[in-house]
Amino acid sequence: MKQESVLVVGSIAFDDLEMPHGTYEGVLGGAATYSALAASVLGPVQIVGVVGDDFPDAHLDLLRSRKVDTTGVERVTGKTFRWRGRYSEDLASRTTLDTQLNVFANFRPKIPESYRKTPYVLLGNIHPALQLEVVDQIEHPRFVAADTMNFWISGEPVTLAALLKKVDLLIINDEEARELTGIQNLCKAAADIRRRGPTQLIVKRGEHGALLFDPHGTFFVPAYPLEEVNDPTGAGDSFAGGLMGYLARNHSAAGSPHTMRRAMFYAAAMGSFCVEKVGPARIEELTLQQLGRRLDDFRALVDFGGTLTLSAAEA
Amino acid sequence: MKQESVLVVGSIAFDDLEMPHGTYEGVLGGAATYSALAASVLGPVQIVGVVGDDFPDAHLDLLRSRKVDTTGVERVTGKTFRWRGRYSEDLASRTTLDTQLNVFANFRPKIPESYRKTPYVLLGNIHPALQLEVVDQIEHPRFVAADTMNFWISGEPVTLAALLKKVDLLIINDEEARELTGIQNLCKAAADIRRRGPTQLIVKRGEHGALLFDPHGTFFVPAYPLEEVNDPTGAGDSFAGGLMGYLARNHSAAGSPHTMRRAMFYAAAMGSFCVEKVGPARIEELTLQQLGRRLDDFRALVDFGGTLTLSAAEA
C-alpha cells in the first residue's frame, strides 16, 4: 500500500538548555524539527520552515537521512531562531530565559509545488494567520491538525477562530484549553472547542497523559512511565508527529473509531522516547522495531483483559 | 458463591468544608467512613473506629443500612474527630484550617471477635503502630492493604518499616512515594518500596489517575473525566474502598493478573462518584447498577480495540 506523506510546518531552532544535569548549548530544536523526526519513523515527511545562514548543513542532512523532505526549508541571511530555557530540578517546569526570533520573525511559509497535494498537514505553533496561509496553499488536505499557545489565544482570538474552522484536530494542553474557553472543567471546555470547528481535540497533560475528544467519545492515553527522563523539550511536538505519522500510515483505516485512539498510543510512545535523551537525539536514531517494542510495553501497561464485569464468575 | 467481607479501620469524623460553592459544616467524614461506604456497594463490610457522644445515631444507621457492620465502632465520652479545610477555586488543592483529634487522639482499635477471621483488611491512615496492632488481631488475613501519610513517613520511619513487612499492598500518593524513598522517579521509587515488604503498590495521582506496581508489571488507570466535580474529600478513601470491595467480591480470581487491574477501575470509578456530591452523599446512595454503567463508560474511555499494530493491514 502506498504510504501517504505528512507535511509539517513550524519552527526550526537552536535550543540552549539549562538542565539539572548540565547545560547544553545550540542543540537542534524547534517544533517542526521534533514533529518531523517523530513522524518520519512511521513514513515520509515534508518539512516547511526557515533557518539562517548559521544553520549547519549537517542538520539538514540528518533530516534527509530520516526520510524528511527538506525542499521546504528556506535558508535566509541572518541567524536561526534561538531559544534558551532553564528546567526545574524535577524537570516538571521550565522558564524561558531568552527568545531570539531572528529569521523566524519574518517567516512566511511557502509550500513547494511538490508538497501541495500532501493529505496530512500538521500546523506547528506559529501565528494563526500563517497557519491559515498554509491551509490555503494545500489542495484538498485530508486531515489538518494544529497546535497553538496562550500567546495567540489571548493576542489573536479572531484569527485563531477563523483557523479553528479549517482544522480537523486541535492539539493543545489543559491550561490552553481553559484559557481558550474560559471554562475550568476540561470536559466542558472540550465540548466548547469542538463546537468552534475541529471535530477532534487532543488535550495534552504532559507526564499525566493526554485526552482525545472526538465524535466517538472521550479517550485517554497515559504517559509511558520511564525510569530515566533527561529532557522534556520537544515531547509535545514528538507526540504530534507520532500521531500524524501513524494516521498517514493507516489512512485506509481512517474511518475506524479505533484508528485515532491507536494513534494516541503512537503519539505517547514517541513522546516517551523523546524525553530519554537531550534534544532530538533519541528520536533521530529510533527504529520501527524499537517503537514496536515500546508499543508492546504500552499495551501491557493498560491491559486489564478487556472486560470489567462485576465478578470473575460473570465474565 | 459466598461473598467475603472487607474490614476497614480508620477515622470517622465530622468535616467542615469551605468550598468555592459554599461552606458545609459537620459533614459526615473520615477515611474509614468513605472506604466502608464505597466497599459496601460491592459486598459486606466491617468497620472499626471511634466516635464521641456527639455522633448521631442516624449516621450509624446509615452505615448499617448500607451493609456496613458497625459492631467495631466504639462510642466514648467526648467529641468526635473534626477536620476543617478550605479548597482552592479549582478544587485542585486544599488547606487544613483546623484539626481537632478529640476522641480519636486515644484511639486503640479493638477488633471484635466476629471480625477476626475477615480475609480482606484495609488499614486507613492512622499511626503505623496501631495499624500493626490491627494486623496482629486478625487470624491469617488473606490480603492486607494500608494507607499512610507524610506525617508518619517522616515521624515514625521505624514503625512504618515494620508495618510494610506485614502488608500486601501499600496505597499512597506520588509525593508520599517520593518522600518515603527519597527517589524522585516514580518507577524507581516504586521498585524501592516493593523491596521493603508490599508486593503491590498503588501510587495515586488524584485527577491524573493511579499507577499499580505488582509482580505482573506496571498498570495505569486514569481518573474518570467528569463534567461536575463538587468535593474531592474522601475520593482517595473511596478509591481504596472500591478496590478492596472488588477484590473481596472476586476472591476466587485472586490469582489472575487481571483481577487487581480490574479492581483499579472499580477503585477509580468509586473515586469518580465520590467527588460528584459534597461529603459521602453520592457514595451512600450508589447502586450496583449505576456502578456497572460507569464501568461501561470507563471501558469506552480506554478502548482502542485491543491491538496496537503498526498498520491496520497488519492487524
XYZ file of C-alpha atoms in Angstrom:
630
model
C 0.000 0.000 0.000
C 1.291 3.455 -0.898
C 2.329 5.417 2.170
C 0.861 8.882 2.469
C 3.075 11.795 3.488
C 2.850 14.167 6.435
C 3.549 17.862 5.925
C 4.955 19.645 8.975
C 5.152 23.433 9.231
C 6.760 25.279 12.127
C 9.886 26.399 13.887
C 13.395 25.078 13.322
C 15.682 26.324 16.056
C 18.741 26.149 18.222
C 17.944 25.458 21.865
C 20.159 26.351 24.806
C 19.042 24.032 27.579
C 19.946 24.596 31.219
C 19.151 21.226 32.809
C 19.824 19.991 36.361
C 22.403 17.592 34.840
C 24.215 20.198 32.749
C 23.879 22.988 30.189
C 23.610 22.136 26.516
C 24.213 24.949 24.016
C 22.947 25.127 20.455
C 21.012 21.849 20.466
C 18.975 21.228 17.304
C 15.395 22.152 18.222
C 12.117 23.664 17.089
C 8.626 22.224 16.942
C 8.814 21.298 13.261
C 12.133 19.508 13.780
C 10.797 17.297 16.583
C 7.475 16.608 14.835
C 9.141 15.797 11.511
C 11.719 13.445 13.050
C 8.992 11.654 15.028
C 6.599 11.310 12.092
C 9.411 10.110 9.844
C 9.847 6.946 11.916
C 6.461 5.889 10.535
C 6.591 7.228 6.975
C 7.571 10.013 4.575
C 7.570 13.596 5.858
C 7.868 17.013 4.277
C 9.024 19.965 6.349
C 8.481 23.708 5.883
C 10.475 26.178 7.937
C 13.186 28.792 7.871
C 16.812 28.746 9.012
C 19.608 31.302 8.995
C 22.982 31.119 7.328
C 24.406 29.798 10.634
C 22.412 26.563 10.327
C 24.750 23.620 9.617
C 24.175 21.525 6.519
C 24.716 18.524 8.768
C 21.338 19.147 10.435
C 19.586 19.204 7.074
C 21.496 16.074 6.060
C 20.255 14.414 9.237
C 16.647 15.270 8.400
C 17.062 13.961 4.859
C 18.687 10.748 6.125
C 15.493 10.206 8.162
C 13.179 10.407 5.114
C 12.319 14.073 5.751
C 11.993 16.056 2.527
C 13.680 19.425 3.169
C 12.692 21.132 -0.094
C 10.531 23.455 2.021
C 13.316 24.604 4.329
C 14.132 28.151 3.347
C 17.587 29.444 4.147
C 17.843 33.226 4.531
C 20.507 35.674 5.602
C 20.611 36.107 9.368
C 20.580 33.940 12.447
C 18.429 30.900 13.129
C 15.659 31.132 15.777
C 17.221 30.540 19.196
C 15.508 29.669 22.491
C 17.109 29.431 25.919
C 15.319 27.777 28.830
C 16.023 26.546 32.325
C 14.361 23.437 33.741
C 13.413 22.879 37.383
C 15.178 20.206 39.423
C 12.386 17.655 38.764
C 12.107 18.724 35.074
C 8.386 19.350 35.623
C 8.548 23.059 34.796
C 10.742 25.398 32.797
C 11.432 29.100 32.470
C 12.191 30.831 29.181
C 15.390 32.837 29.679
C 15.724 34.226 26.174
C 13.921 34.096 22.830
C 15.677 35.378 19.720
C 13.250 35.049 16.801
C 15.921 36.123 14.292
C 14.975 34.908 10.779
C 11.812 33.297 12.200
C 10.381 36.796 12.868
C 9.664 37.283 9.157
C 8.736 33.671 8.388
C 6.036 33.345 5.732
C 5.627 29.640 4.987
C 5.895 28.914 1.247
C 4.608 25.474 0.343
C 6.659 23.990 -2.517
C 4.700 22.758 -5.528
C 5.715 19.188 -4.686
C 4.038 19.419 -1.239
C 0.683 20.839 -2.315
C -1.238 17.575 -2.562
C 0.025 16.186 0.753
C -3.011 14.819 2.611
C -1.838 15.048 6.260
C -0.907 18.517 7.456
C 0.491 19.420 10.872
C 0.483 23.137 11.630
C 3.018 23.794 14.363
C 2.584 26.621 16.839
C 3.043 29.773 14.706
C 0.847 32.849 14.122
C -2.666 31.635 13.229
C -2.645 33.899 10.155
C 0.362 31.946 8.854
C -1.319 28.656 9.732
C -4.300 29.805 7.630
C -1.986 30.691 4.740
C -0.585 27.167 4.824
C -4.018 25.557 4.726
C -4.942 27.736 1.746
C -1.855 26.553 -0.170
C -2.736 22.827 0.180
C -5.102 21.258 -2.353
C -7.865 19.376 -0.554
C -5.943 18.316 2.551
C -7.470 15.166 4.023
C -6.605 15.907 7.632
C -5.326 19.147 9.179
C -4.027 19.273 12.759
C -2.916 22.442 14.526
C -1.077 23.378 17.687
C -1.362 26.831 19.258
C -0.446 28.583 22.517
C -1.627 31.134 25.104
C 0.141 33.955 23.241
C -2.144 33.533 20.209
C -5.210 32.623 22.260
C -5.110 35.970 24.065
C -3.491 38.042 21.292
C -5.146 36.809 18.089
C -8.585 35.468 19.056
C -10.330 36.440 15.800
C -7.694 34.900 13.505
C -7.486 31.838 15.716
C -11.281 31.442 15.495
C -11.008 31.515 11.690
C -8.265 28.900 11.805
C -10.310 26.598 14.062
C -12.976 26.384 11.336
C -10.340 24.967 8.959
C -8.748 22.284 11.142
C -9.879 18.755 11.891
C -7.821 18.377 15.055
C -6.588 20.889 17.596
C -3.756 19.753 19.890
C -3.260 21.899 22.996
C -2.539 21.471 26.701
C -5.054 21.697 29.529
C -4.210 25.286 30.509
C -4.591 26.405 26.899
C -7.976 24.656 26.664
C -9.105 26.530 29.775
C -7.786 29.875 28.526
C -9.306 29.420 25.064
C -12.768 28.782 26.509
C -12.753 30.401 29.939
C -14.116 27.086 31.215
C -12.336 25.334 34.088
C -13.812 21.850 33.588
C -11.905 20.049 30.806
C -14.878 18.012 29.547
C -16.983 21.141 29.147
C -14.079 23.112 27.675
C -13.520 20.336 25.133
C -17.162 20.347 24.047
C -16.989 24.125 23.649
C -13.851 23.960 21.469
C -15.330 21.210 19.293
C -18.332 23.453 18.589
C -15.926 26.048 17.123
C -14.648 23.896 14.255
C -12.310 20.980 14.993
C -14.285 17.757 15.283
C -11.361 16.302 17.205
C -9.461 17.740 20.144
C -6.443 16.416 21.992
C -5.672 17.869 25.405
C -2.094 17.123 26.450
C -1.273 16.870 30.144
C 2.476 16.216 29.964
C 3.593 13.463 32.314
C -0.085 12.838 33.088
C -1.047 11.658 29.609
C -3.489 13.047 27.082
C -7.217 13.087 26.372
C -8.881 12.745 22.978
C -12.364 14.172 22.440
C -13.928 13.159 19.134
C -17.280 12.034 17.693
C -16.685 8.560 19.182
C -16.446 9.923 22.721
C -13.592 10.566 25.107
C -10.385 8.543 25.152
C -7.429 8.637 27.485
C -3.828 7.611 26.942
C -1.336 7.709 29.815
C 2.218 8.927 29.540
C 4.537 5.939 29.450
C 6.242 5.690 32.879
C 10.010 5.943 32.393
C 12.915 5.243 34.713
C 15.061 7.915 33.048
C 13.806 11.312 31.948
C 16.535 13.631 30.724
C 14.909 16.379 28.655
C 11.201 17.093 28.152
C 11.952 19.588 25.323
C 10.022 18.653 22.197
C 7.958 15.883 23.815
C 4.667 17.524 22.810
C 5.902 18.082 19.261
C 7.121 14.480 19.046
C 3.689 13.418 20.318
C 2.012 15.324 17.467
C 4.492 13.937 14.932
C 3.960 10.363 16.064
C 0.216 10.846 15.874
C 0.293 12.205 12.320
C 2.789 9.584 11.210
C 0.510 6.806 12.416
C -2.582 8.357 10.801
C -0.837 8.775 7.447
C 0.471 5.209 7.615
C -3.056 3.961 8.334
C -5.028 6.287 6.081
C -7.036 3.347 4.750
C -8.417 2.796 8.283
C -9.267 6.466 8.869
C -12.959 5.621 9.278
C -12.422 3.234 12.182
C -13.150 4.665 15.631
C -10.036 2.913 16.909
C -7.547 4.440 14.464
C -7.234 7.786 16.254
C -7.144 6.017 19.619
C -4.292 3.799 18.484
C -2.583 6.871 17.067
C -2.695 8.324 20.595
C -0.514 5.448 21.796
C 1.986 6.028 18.988
C 1.991 9.705 19.883
C 2.592 8.990 23.577
C 5.266 6.403 22.751
C 7.077 8.968 20.616
C 6.869 11.495 23.457
C 8.319 8.898 25.816
C 11.313 8.276 23.544
C 11.881 11.993 23.056
C 12.474 12.706 26.770
C 15.047 9.923 27.172
C 17.903 11.958 25.704
C 18.808 15.643 25.442
C 17.395 17.262 22.297
C 16.040 15.047 19.490
C 18.913 12.535 19.864
C 16.663 9.596 20.800
C 14.054 10.314 18.115
C 16.625 10.715 15.363
C 18.039 7.217 15.943
C 14.719 5.487 16.717
C 13.848 2.388 14.675
C 10.443 0.964 13.830
C 11.421 -2.163 15.780
C 12.167 -0.172 18.940
C 8.905 1.682 18.527
C 7.059 -1.633 18.199
C 8.594 -2.935 21.420
C 7.589 0.232 23.309
C 4.061 -0.256 21.987
C 4.054 -3.814 23.340
C 5.104 -2.476 26.740
C 2.494 0.251 26.479
C -0.203 -2.299 25.720
C 0.804 -4.258 28.834
C 0.562 -1.080 30.897
C -3.135 -0.720 30.078
C -4.088 -4.400 29.741
C -6.901 -5.482 32.063
C -8.107 -8.400 29.962
C -10.741 -6.432 28.084
C -13.745 -6.893 30.358
C -14.719 -5.118 33.561
C -17.561 -7.304 34.766
C -18.592 -7.163 38.407
C -17.189 -10.586 39.202
C -14.960 -13.103 37.506
C -17.841 -15.575 37.597
C -19.867 -13.209 35.422
C -17.056 -12.800 32.879
C -20.524 -18.071 45.852
C -20.089 -16.810 49.409
C -19.047 -13.149 49.452
C -16.003 -12.365 51.531
C -16.011 -9.363 53.841
C -13.774 -6.304 53.949
C -12.589 -4.964 57.305
C -11.929 -1.206 57.339
C -10.073 0.517 60.179
C -9.593 4.275 60.407
C -11.049 7.652 61.179
C -14.714 8.534 61.489
C -15.138 12.281 61.564
C -17.078 15.462 61.079
C -15.742 17.603 58.245
C -16.239 21.348 57.913
C -15.719 22.029 54.219
C -15.118 25.516 52.847
C -15.734 25.071 49.136
C -15.899 27.693 46.348
C -19.637 26.932 46.097
C -20.366 27.241 49.831
C -19.412 26.141 53.326
C -20.690 22.844 54.665
C -20.459 22.291 58.438
C -20.367 18.955 60.221
C -20.471 16.744 57.140
C -20.049 13.017 57.855
C -16.420 12.231 57.022
C -13.339 10.232 57.910
C -11.280 7.798 55.844
C -12.977 4.700 57.294
C -16.426 6.134 56.556
C -15.658 6.783 52.888
C -13.833 3.477 52.390
C -16.557 1.457 54.130
C -19.397 3.084 52.174
C -17.537 2.533 48.893
C -16.632 -1.100 49.609
C -20.182 -1.844 50.762
C -21.541 -1.198 47.267
C -19.741 -4.409 46.272
C -20.176 -6.594 49.353
C -20.249 -6.892 53.144
C -18.053 -4.542 55.177
C -16.992 -4.323 58.808
C -15.817 -1.009 60.232
C -13.596 -0.251 63.235
C -13.358 3.292 64.555
C -14.229 5.614 67.402
C -16.847 8.345 67.747
C -17.797 10.737 70.537
C -21.124 11.122 72.300
C -21.991 13.904 69.814
C -22.117 11.428 66.900
C -25.729 10.988 65.720
C -27.225 7.503 65.695
C -28.563 8.380 62.258
C -25.015 8.177 60.817
C -24.548 4.678 62.278
C -27.991 3.718 60.983
C -26.918 4.898 57.547
C -23.785 2.724 57.636
C -25.841 -0.298 58.759
C -28.419 0.318 56.020
C -25.525 0.043 53.537
C -24.428 -3.420 54.751
C -21.665 -1.991 56.969
C -21.329 -3.917 60.249
C -20.772 -1.266 62.950
C -20.040 -3.658 65.847
C -16.492 -2.272 65.821
C -17.481 1.384 66.192
C -16.610 2.387 69.752
C -18.531 5.274 71.282
C -16.681 7.116 74.060
C -17.285 10.253 76.098
C -16.051 13.359 74.323
C -16.249 14.883 70.896
C -15.852 13.168 67.536
C -12.730 13.873 65.413
C -13.302 17.094 63.484
C -11.424 18.440 60.443
C -11.866 21.809 58.782
C -10.429 22.513 55.338
C -10.628 25.104 52.602
C -10.461 24.162 48.922
C -8.940 26.285 46.157
C -11.154 27.753 43.436
C -10.375 24.861 41.055
C -10.667 22.273 43.892
C -7.174 21.025 42.984
C -5.656 21.862 46.363
C -6.805 22.318 49.935
C -5.566 23.833 53.176
C -6.236 22.333 56.593
C -7.641 25.120 58.766
C -8.216 23.104 61.935
C -7.788 19.547 63.196
C -9.450 18.526 66.472
C -8.486 14.917 67.149
C -10.826 14.747 70.187
C -11.696 11.076 70.975
C -9.541 9.954 68.015
C -6.403 11.046 69.932
C -6.658 7.995 72.208
C -7.979 5.562 69.588
C -6.716 1.998 70.059
C -8.502 -0.169 67.506
C -10.187 -3.189 69.143
C -11.148 -5.843 66.626
C -14.404 -7.536 67.679
C -14.332 -11.346 67.881
C -16.729 -11.526 64.934
C -14.244 -9.638 62.679
C -11.118 -11.659 63.424
C -11.323 -14.069 60.504
C -12.082 -11.374 57.930
C -9.795 -12.012 54.928
C -9.579 -8.510 53.371
C -8.197 -5.816 55.657
C -7.882 -2.113 54.808
C -5.756 -0.151 57.255
C -6.683 3.524 56.945
C -4.168 6.269 57.583
C -3.538 6.039 61.354
C -0.342 5.636 63.448
C 1.602 2.685 61.984
C 1.866 1.159 65.486
C -1.935 0.975 65.577
C -2.018 -0.451 62.059
C 0.382 -3.171 63.266
C -1.877 -3.880 66.278
C -4.795 -4.412 63.910
C -2.871 -6.862 61.724
C -1.861 -8.814 64.845
C -5.502 -9.156 65.890
C -6.615 -10.732 62.584
C -6.223 -14.505 62.120
C -4.445 -15.243 58.838
C -5.652 -12.259 56.811
C -5.600 -13.093 53.108
C -4.868 -9.580 51.902
C -3.808 -6.525 53.883
C -3.757 -3.042 52.334
C -2.527 0.085 54.096
C -2.636 3.821 53.561
C -0.176 6.192 55.253
C 0.916 9.836 55.015
C 3.926 12.190 55.167
C 3.407 12.735 58.910
C 4.172 9.055 59.649
C 6.780 8.720 56.894
C 8.923 11.421 58.490
C 7.902 10.900 62.124
C 7.672 7.104 62.526
C 10.036 5.572 59.938
C 11.000 2.524 62.041
C 7.433 1.537 62.906
C 6.327 2.194 59.355
C 9.129 -0.062 58.078
C 7.856 -2.841 60.368
C 4.324 -2.318 59.067
C 5.448 -2.508 55.441
C 6.714 -6.044 56.051
C 3.171 -7.072 57.056
C 1.156 -5.590 54.207
C 0.455 -6.918 50.727
C -0.477 -3.555 49.247
C 0.535 -0.013 50.094
C -1.682 2.789 48.735
C -0.081 6.245 48.772
C 0.177 9.309 46.554
C 3.145 10.298 44.399
C 4.565 12.838 46.841
C 4.430 10.268 49.645
C 6.204 7.704 47.480
C 8.966 10.222 46.827
C 9.239 11.204 50.498
C 9.246 7.573 51.664
C 12.141 6.678 49.365
C 13.938 9.940 48.678
C 13.711 8.986 44.990
C 12.203 11.457 42.519
C 11.479 8.995 39.687
C 8.212 7.149 40.430
C 9.208 3.881 38.716
C 12.395 3.676 40.756
C 10.640 4.765 43.961
C 8.028 2.039 43.417
C 10.683 -0.656 42.992
C 12.359 0.545 46.183
C 9.105 0.392 48.183
C 8.270 -3.072 46.871
C 11.641 -4.310 48.144
C 10.600 -3.231 51.663
C 7.634 -5.604 52.002
C 4.477 -4.922 49.990
C 4.487 -6.934 46.763
C 1.941 -4.484 45.403
C 1.984 -0.706 45.393
C -0.594 1.775 44.188
C 0.503 5.354 43.601
C -2.476 7.701 43.467
C -2.220 10.898 41.406
C -5.648 12.411 42.097
C -7.294 13.762 38.957
C -4.396 12.253 36.991
C -5.221 8.634 37.767
C -3.254 5.944 39.565
C -0.425 3.508 38.913
C -0.212 -0.094 40.090
C 3.180 -1.753 40.504
C 2.965 -5.503 41.150
C 4.687 -8.764 40.131
C 2.855 -8.605 36.772
C 4.364 -5.229 35.877
C 3.083 -1.690 35.864
C -0.537 -0.766 35.189
C -2.203 2.593 34.791
C -5.801 3.623 35.340
C -6.939 7.167 34.503
C -9.272 9.224 36.631
C -12.705 9.223 35.038
C -13.229 12.658 33.397
C -16.284 14.294 34.943
C -18.338 17.316 33.911
C -19.184 18.132 37.535
C -16.742 17.919 40.427
C -18.109 19.255 43.688
C -15.986 17.864 46.520
C -12.760 15.849 46.295
C -12.908 14.988 50.025
C -12.728 11.223 50.528
C -12.012 10.378 46.886
C -8.797 8.529 47.777
C -10.532 6.619 50.570
C -13.419 5.739 48.265
C -10.826 4.545 45.733
C -9.312 2.208 48.346
C -12.756 1.003 49.437
C -13.848 0.260 45.879
C -10.610 -1.631 45.267
C -10.998 -3.816 48.357
C -14.691 -4.385 47.692
C -13.909 -5.660 44.210
C -11.074 -7.898 45.431
C -13.263 -9.441 48.151
C -16.089 -9.990 45.689
C -13.661 -11.714 43.296
C -11.526 -13.591 45.805
C -11.772 -16.754 43.702
C -9.926 -14.932 40.884
C -7.195 -13.542 43.156
C -4.524 -15.438 41.188
C -5.351 -13.809 37.860
C -3.031 -10.992 36.802
C -6.074 -9.056 35.619
C -8.007 -9.101 38.887
C -6.034 -6.305 40.556
C -6.044 -4.323 37.306
C -9.811 -4.580 37.061
C -10.034 -3.637 40.721
C -8.178 -0.424 39.815
C -11.065 0.539 37.543
C -13.606 -0.138 40.301
C -11.473 1.946 42.635
C -11.257 4.830 40.162
C -14.980 4.583 39.396
C -15.756 4.837 43.104
C -13.480 7.869 43.399
C -15.296 9.467 40.470
C -18.693 9.020 42.128
C -17.370 10.335 45.431
C -16.437 13.760 44.069
C -19.820 14.349 42.428
C -21.530 15.467 45.656
C -20.421 17.110 48.903
C -19.369 14.566 51.530
C -20.198 10.881 51.010
C -23.696 11.688 49.684
C -23.129 10.150 46.244
C -21.419 7.010 47.566
C -24.096 6.362 50.170
C -26.863 6.217 47.550
C -24.848 4.461 44.836
C -26.326 1.287 43.338
C -24.552 -1.653 41.748
C -26.386 -0.837 38.509
C -25.053 2.732 38.464
C -21.576 1.440 39.190
C -21.883 -1.010 36.298
C -22.862 1.774 33.912
C -19.876 3.892 34.977
C -17.640 0.874 34.356
C -19.085 0.592 30.832
C -18.271 4.260 30.250
C -14.817 3.731 31.732
C -14.170 0.813 29.427
C -15.108 3.000 26.446
C -12.671 5.671 27.663
C -9.742 3.266 27.339
C -10.946 1.146 24.407
C -8.574 1.082 21.446
C -9.685 -2.265 20.054
C -7.077 -4.302 21.856
C -4.223 -4.239 19.354
C -1.603 -1.607 18.636
C -0.068 -2.949 15.430
C 1.873 -0.613 13.189
C -0.785 -0.576 10.486
C -4.355 -1.707 10.125
C -3.241 -4.038 7.319
C -1.019 -5.848 9.819
C -3.817 -6.246 12.406
